[in-house]
Amino acid sequence: MRLFTVDAFTGTAFKGNPAAVCLLDSPVTDRWMQSVATEMNLSETAFLLGDSLRWFTPAVEVTLCGHATLATAHVLYSTGAATGPLEFRTASGTLTVNRRPDNMITMDFPAKEVSSATVPPGLEKALGVTPVRVGKSQLDLLVEVDSAETVATLTPDIPALTALDARGIIVTAAGANKPDTETAAGADRPDTETAADAHTEPDFVSRFFAPNVGVPEDPVTGSAHCALAPYWADRLGRTSLVGAQLSKRGGIVHVTYTGDRVHLAGQAVTVMSGTLHL
């Protein structure tokens, strides 16, 4: 069966977040998929059988993954297996994906609203910073800090983060496009999704740590942006935003918040394709 490695949320090879994509010929066991994901040793490996899509980290199966969904759609579009809208059946419901005329791939994901939370014991010590705000989504803890520089230079105690009751910890701060009186009042803003990544100043920045699911730091995390989108839409007063994930590889996620859904858009690059031998 065909196996690909795709760098997602980037237009440049060896940047963004690499995902493996396995196009299954027939049903396989969960144990086999977990073994392949462990062998690939990437943050996620996607398995597609028909329209059924599942995602595994090297340690566990997860219920939502943005970059591996983007990678899967990119494989189908780039190989000619698909041309129009795609619908994937997943543990998070049906996810709709489409390729725009500019070749950006847009995914329709469920929004993960963030509610206020108290600072969990051990969080500040594990991160090494004092949060400005702490919230919790269905999946993750969200920690806002004082600046993009703090996000970029963060050196958390990864083993200490495993004591926290969450899939992962999103650390975030406002980016270059801070709100002013006009935009905060809801004025129209140019569509950021059509801007070239190299010339786009981010509205917010983030990093994502998920040692509890076998991913100490994820390079670019689509599912985390399902929480970041509503959070920053509320804070900045606009619904179309650009997020930059400040991992070593780095990546750009364009988001549009529509209430109960988040549209995530990005680019992807295939870096390897081959045959997986059973």
GROMACS .gro file of C-alpha atoms in nm:
model
  278
    1MET     CA    1   0.000   0.000   0.000
    2ARG     CA    2   0.108   0.358  -0.060
    3LEU     CA    3   0.281   0.557   0.214
    4PHE     CA    4   0.370   0.926   0.203
    5THR     CA    5   0.546   1.181   0.421
    6VAL     CA    6   0.402   1.530   0.385
    7ASP     CA    7   0.510   1.858   0.544
    8ALA     CA    8   0.188   2.038   0.637
    9PHE     CA    9   0.108   2.403   0.703
   10THR     CA   10   0.402   2.513   0.494
   11GLY     CA   11   0.495   2.565   0.131
   12THR     CA   12   0.858   2.473   0.196
   13ALA     CA   13   1.000   2.123   0.240
   14PHE     CA   14   1.144   2.042   0.584
   15LYS     CA   15   0.930   2.310   0.748
   16GLY     CA   16   0.584   2.286   0.900
   17ASN     CA   17   0.466   1.962   1.056
   18PRO     CA   18   0.552   1.628   0.893
   19ALA     CA   19   0.280   1.364   0.885
   20ALA     CA   20   0.276   1.016   0.741
   21VAL     CA   21  -0.022   0.923   0.525
   22CYS     CA   22  -0.105   0.557   0.465
   23LEU     CA   23  -0.362   0.476   0.194
   24LEU     CA   24  -0.506   0.143   0.305
   25ASP     CA   25  -0.610  -0.120   0.052
   26SER     CA   26  -0.821  -0.316   0.301
   27PRO     CA   27  -0.917  -0.307   0.671
   28VAL     CA   28  -0.637  -0.355   0.923
   29THR     CA   29  -0.628  -0.388   1.301
   30ASP     CA   30  -0.584  -0.102   1.544
   31ARG     CA   31  -0.272  -0.272   1.674
   32TRP     CA   32  -0.121  -0.277   1.324
   33MET     CA   33  -0.194   0.093   1.270
   34GLN     CA   34  -0.040   0.178   1.606
   35SER     CA   35   0.269  -0.026   1.514
   36VAL     CA   36   0.307   0.162   1.185
   37ALA     CA   37   0.264   0.498   1.360
   38THR     CA   38   0.529   0.399   1.614
   39GLU     CA   39   0.760   0.292   1.331
   40MET     CA   40   0.708   0.622   1.145
   41ASN     CA   41   0.778   0.812   1.470
   42LEU     CA   42   0.611   1.133   1.352
   43SER     CA   43   0.365   1.329   1.563
   44GLU     CA   44   0.079   1.171   1.366
   45THR     CA   45   0.026   0.905   1.103
   46ALA     CA   46  -0.303   0.917   0.912
   47PHE     CA   47  -0.474   0.602   0.785
   48LEU     CA   48  -0.734   0.638   0.509
   49LEU     CA   49  -0.967   0.356   0.400
   50GLY     CA   50  -1.234   0.480   0.161
   51ASP     CA   51  -1.359   0.795   0.332
   52SER     CA   52  -1.273   0.677   0.685
   53LEU     CA   53  -0.980   0.867   0.836
   54ARG     CA   54  -0.799   0.787   1.162
   55TRP     CA   55  -0.490   0.936   1.327
   56PHE     CA   56  -0.228   0.779   1.553
   57THR     CA   57   0.065   0.933   1.738
   58PRO     CA   58   0.361   0.705   1.816
   59ALA     CA   59   0.181   0.620   2.142
   60VAL     CA   60  -0.199   0.649   2.103
   61GLU     CA   61  -0.490   0.712   1.869
   62VAL     CA   62  -0.622   1.069   1.876
   63THR     CA   63  -0.970   1.202   1.799
   64LEU     CA   64  -0.872   1.510   1.598
   65CYS     CA   65  -0.565   1.606   1.396
   66GLY     CA   66  -0.540   1.901   1.161
   67HIS     CA   67  -0.200   1.865   0.999
   68ALA     CA   68  -0.243   1.495   0.916
   69THR     CA   69  -0.586   1.571   0.765
   70LEU     CA   70  -0.429   1.844   0.555
   71ALA     CA   71  -0.153   1.601   0.455
   72THR     CA   72  -0.407   1.336   0.355
   73ALA     CA   73  -0.604   1.579   0.140
   74HIS     CA   74  -0.281   1.702  -0.019
   75VAL     CA   75  -0.188   1.343  -0.113
   76LEU     CA   76  -0.527   1.283  -0.274
   77TYR     CA   77  -0.518   1.611  -0.467
   78SER     CA   78  -0.154   1.588  -0.574
   79THR     CA   79  -0.184   1.229  -0.698
   80GLY     CA   80  -0.504   1.301  -0.890
   81ALA     CA   81  -0.712   1.070  -0.670
   82ALA     CA   82  -0.942   1.365  -0.591
   83THR     CA   83  -1.025   1.696  -0.753
   84GLY     CA   84  -1.323   1.840  -0.567
   85PRO     CA   85  -1.444   1.863  -0.207
   86LEU     CA   86  -1.360   1.575   0.024
   87GLU     CA   87  -1.554   1.439   0.321
   88PHE     CA   88  -1.370   1.231   0.580
   89ARG     CA   89  -1.555   1.024   0.841
   90THR     CA   90  -1.364   1.061   1.168
   91ALA     CA   91  -1.397   1.028   1.545
   92SER     CA   92  -1.478   1.402   1.545
   93GLY     CA   93  -1.759   1.369   1.291
   94THR     CA   94  -1.751   1.440   0.919
   95LEU     CA   95  -1.470   1.678   0.822
   96THR     CA   96  -1.504   1.861   0.490
   97VAL     CA   97  -1.190   1.959   0.299
   98ASN     CA   98  -1.156   2.157  -0.022
   99ARG     CA   99  -0.876   2.291  -0.242
  100ARG     CA  100  -0.898   2.657  -0.334
  101PRO     CA  101  -0.791   2.803  -0.670
  102ASP     CA  102  -0.466   2.925  -0.507
  103ASN     CA  103  -0.396   2.559  -0.405
  104MET     CA  104  -0.444   2.640  -0.037
  105ILE     CA  105  -0.633   2.355   0.129
  106THR     CA  106  -0.918   2.452   0.363
  107MET     CA  107  -1.057   2.220   0.631
  108ASP     CA  108  -1.390   2.261   0.812
  109PHE     CA  109  -1.332   2.157   1.174
  110PRO     CA  110  -1.536   2.179   1.497
  111ALA     CA  111  -1.458   2.482   1.712
  112LYS     CA  112  -1.325   2.406   2.060
  113GLU     CA  113  -1.447   2.688   2.283
  114VAL     CA  114  -1.217   2.795   2.564
  115SER     CA  115  -1.359   2.853   2.911
  116SER     CA  116  -1.178   3.031   3.193
  117ALA     CA  117  -0.987   2.805   3.428
  118THR     CA  118  -0.782   2.840   3.742
  119VAL     CA  119  -0.409   2.789   3.714
  120PRO     CA  120  -0.350   2.415   3.771
  121PRO     CA  121  -0.095   2.325   4.040
  122GLY     CA  122   0.249   2.284   3.884
  123LEU     CA  123   0.168   2.466   3.559
  124GLU     CA  124   0.375   2.780   3.621
  125LYS     CA  125   0.674   2.581   3.743
  126ALA     CA  126   0.655   2.340   3.449
  127LEU     CA  127   0.637   2.622   3.193
  128GLY     CA  128   0.875   2.857   3.372
  129VAL     CA  129   0.646   3.159   3.310
  130THR     CA  130   0.356   3.333   3.480
  131PRO     CA  131   0.037   3.309   3.269
  132VAL     CA  132  -0.165   3.615   3.174
  133ARG     CA  133  -0.475   3.397   3.136
  134VAL     CA  134  -0.551   3.027   3.156
  135GLY     CA  135  -0.839   2.853   2.985
  136LYS     CA  136  -0.946   2.501   2.898
  137SER     CA  137  -1.098   2.360   2.582
  138GLN     CA  138  -1.247   2.016   2.533
  139LEU     CA  139  -0.899   1.880   2.463
  140ASP     CA  140  -0.630   2.114   2.592
  141LEU     CA  141  -0.517   2.374   2.839
  142LEU     CA  142  -0.465   2.716   2.682
  143VAL     CA  143  -0.211   2.946   2.845
  144GLU     CA  144  -0.177   3.306   2.729
  145VAL     CA  145   0.156   3.471   2.811
  146ASP     CA  146   0.277   3.829   2.784
  147SER     CA  147   0.452   3.831   2.446
  148ALA     CA  148   0.546   3.644   2.130
  149GLU     CA  149   0.907   3.650   2.249
  150THR     CA  150   0.807   3.462   2.564
  151VAL     CA  151   0.636   3.198   2.350
  152ALA     CA  152   0.939   3.165   2.123
  153THR     CA  153   1.195   3.132   2.404
  154LEU     CA  154   0.994   2.902   2.628
  155THR     CA  155   1.186   2.599   2.761
  156PRO     CA  156   0.928   2.398   2.957
  157ASP     CA  157   0.991   2.100   3.180
  158ILE     CA  158   0.834   1.840   2.952
  159PRO     CA  159   0.816   1.556   3.210
  160ALA     CA  160   0.644   1.794   3.453
  161LEU     CA  161   0.377   1.873   3.193
  162THR     CA  162   0.263   1.509   3.199
  163ALA     CA  163   0.114   1.570   3.545
  164LEU     CA  164  -0.143   1.809   3.397
  165ASP     CA  165  -0.490   1.677   3.313
  166ALA     CA  166  -0.510   1.763   2.943
  167ARG     CA  167  -0.424   1.621   2.604
  168GLY     CA  168  -0.182   1.909   2.555
  169ILE     CA  169  -0.082   2.259   2.659
  170ILE     CA  170  -0.122   2.546   2.413
  171VAL     CA  171   0.098   2.844   2.496
  172THR     CA  172  -0.001   3.157   2.306
  173ALA     CA  173   0.039   3.534   2.279
  174ALA     CA  174  -0.074   3.815   2.052
  175GLY     CA  175   0.128   3.860   1.735
  176ALA     CA  176   0.210   4.164   1.525
  177ASN     CA  177  -0.147   4.241   1.417
  178LYS     CA  178  -0.278   4.370   1.749
  179PRO     CA  179  -0.630   4.514   1.766
  180ASP     CA  180  -0.695   4.884   1.722
  181THR     CA  181  -1.013   5.081   1.785
  182GLU     CA  182  -1.148   5.025   1.434
  183THR     CA  183  -1.091   4.651   1.404
  184ALA     CA  184  -1.193   4.585   1.763
  185ALA     CA  185  -1.526   4.748   1.678
  186GLY     CA  186  -1.579   4.489   1.404
  187ALA     CA  187  -1.462   4.678   1.095
  188ASP     CA  188  -1.392   4.479   0.780
  189ARG     CA  189  -1.041   4.343   0.744
  190PRO     CA  190  -0.875   4.209   0.426
  191ASP     CA  191  -0.905   3.833   0.386
  192THR     CA  192  -0.588   3.708   0.554
  193GLU     CA  193  -0.630   3.358   0.407
  194THR     CA  194  -0.522   3.483   0.064
  195ALA     CA  195  -0.203   3.648   0.187
  196ALA     CA  196   0.127   3.480   0.104
  197ASP     CA  197   0.277   3.323   0.414
  198ALA     CA  198   0.612   3.492   0.365
  199HIS     CA  199   0.447   3.836   0.379
  200THR     CA  200   0.189   3.769   0.649
  201GLU     CA  201   0.230   3.910   0.998
  202PRO     CA  202   0.060   3.677   1.246
  203ASP     CA  203  -0.232   3.790   1.458
  204PHE     CA  204  -0.130   3.542   1.726
  205VAL     CA  205   0.150   3.295   1.791
  206SER     CA  206   0.159   2.965   1.974
  207ARG     CA  207   0.346   2.650   2.067
  208PHE     CA  208   0.195   2.315   2.158
  209PHE     CA  209   0.322   2.053   2.403
  210ALA     CA  210   0.151   1.713   2.432
  211PRO     CA  211   0.376   1.464   2.616
  212ASN     CA  212   0.067   1.281   2.747
  213VAL     CA  213   0.000   1.154   2.393
  214GLY     CA  214   0.364   1.092   2.304
  215VAL     CA  215   0.439   1.431   2.143
  216PRO     CA  216   0.673   1.646   2.357
  217GLU     CA  217   0.635   1.942   2.119
  218ASP     CA  218   0.429   1.939   1.802
  219PRO     CA  219   0.572   2.152   1.518
  220VAL     CA  220   0.235   2.285   1.389
  221THR     CA  221  -0.099   2.182   1.538
  222GLY     CA  222  -0.420   2.223   1.341
  223SER     CA  223  -0.646   2.092   1.619
  224ALA     CA  224  -0.500   2.342   1.869
  225HIS     CA  225  -0.611   2.619   1.632
  226CYS     CA  226  -0.970   2.499   1.677
  227ALA     CA  227  -0.935   2.649   2.026
  228LEU     CA  228  -0.701   2.934   1.932
  229ALA     CA  229  -0.942   3.064   1.665
  230PRO     CA  230  -1.240   3.133   1.895
  231TYR     CA  231  -1.010   3.252   2.173
  232TRP     CA  232  -0.830   3.514   1.961
  233ALA     CA  233  -1.142   3.604   1.761
  234ASP     CA  234  -1.296   3.715   2.089
  235ARG     CA  235  -0.979   3.890   2.209
  236LEU     CA  236  -0.901   4.069   1.881
  237GLY     CA  237  -1.253   4.140   1.758
  238ARG     CA  238  -1.231   3.973   1.417
  239THR     CA  239  -1.294   3.627   1.280
  240SER     CA  240  -1.033   3.584   1.002
  241LEU     CA  241  -0.691   3.549   1.158
  242VAL     CA  242  -0.341   3.420   1.088
  243GLY     CA  243  -0.160   3.206   1.343
  244ALA     CA  244   0.212   3.130   1.349
  245GLN     CA  245   0.337   2.830   1.544
  246LEU     CA  246   0.685   2.911   1.672
  247SER     CA  247   0.838   2.565   1.689
  248LYS     CA  248   1.184   2.505   1.544
  249ARG     CA  249   1.028   2.403   1.211
  250GLY     CA  250   0.758   2.671   1.223
  251GLY     CA  251   0.435   2.696   1.027
  252ILE     CA  252   0.139   2.915   0.936
  253VAL     CA  253  -0.229   2.836   0.993
  254HIS     CA  254  -0.499   3.063   0.848
  255VAL     CA  255  -0.820   3.044   1.050
  256THR     CA  256  -1.176   3.167   1.007
  257TYR     CA  257  -1.409   3.131   1.305
  258THR     CA  258  -1.776   3.083   1.212
  259GLY     CA  259  -1.937   3.009   1.548
  260ASP     CA  260  -1.941   2.634   1.600
  261ARG     CA  261  -1.687   2.568   1.324
  262VAL     CA  262  -1.334   2.676   1.238
  263HIS     CA  263  -1.198   2.682   0.884
  264LEU     CA  264  -0.828   2.598   0.887
  265ALA     CA  265  -0.628   2.668   0.573
  266GLY     CA  266  -0.270   2.594   0.479
  267GLN     CA  267  -0.025   2.457   0.227
  268ALA     CA  268   0.152   2.121   0.214
  269VAL     CA  269   0.451   1.962   0.040
  270THR     CA  270   0.515   1.592  -0.030
  271VAL     CA  271   0.870   1.499   0.067
  272MET     CA  272   0.856   1.119   0.032
  273SER     CA  273   0.639   0.852  -0.123
  274GLY     CA  274   0.683   0.477  -0.133
  275THR     CA  275   0.534   0.135  -0.068
  276LEU     CA  276   0.458  -0.008   0.276
  277HIS     CA  277   0.521  -0.384   0.285
  278LEU     CA  278   0.297  -0.586   0.516
   0.00000   0.00000   0.00000
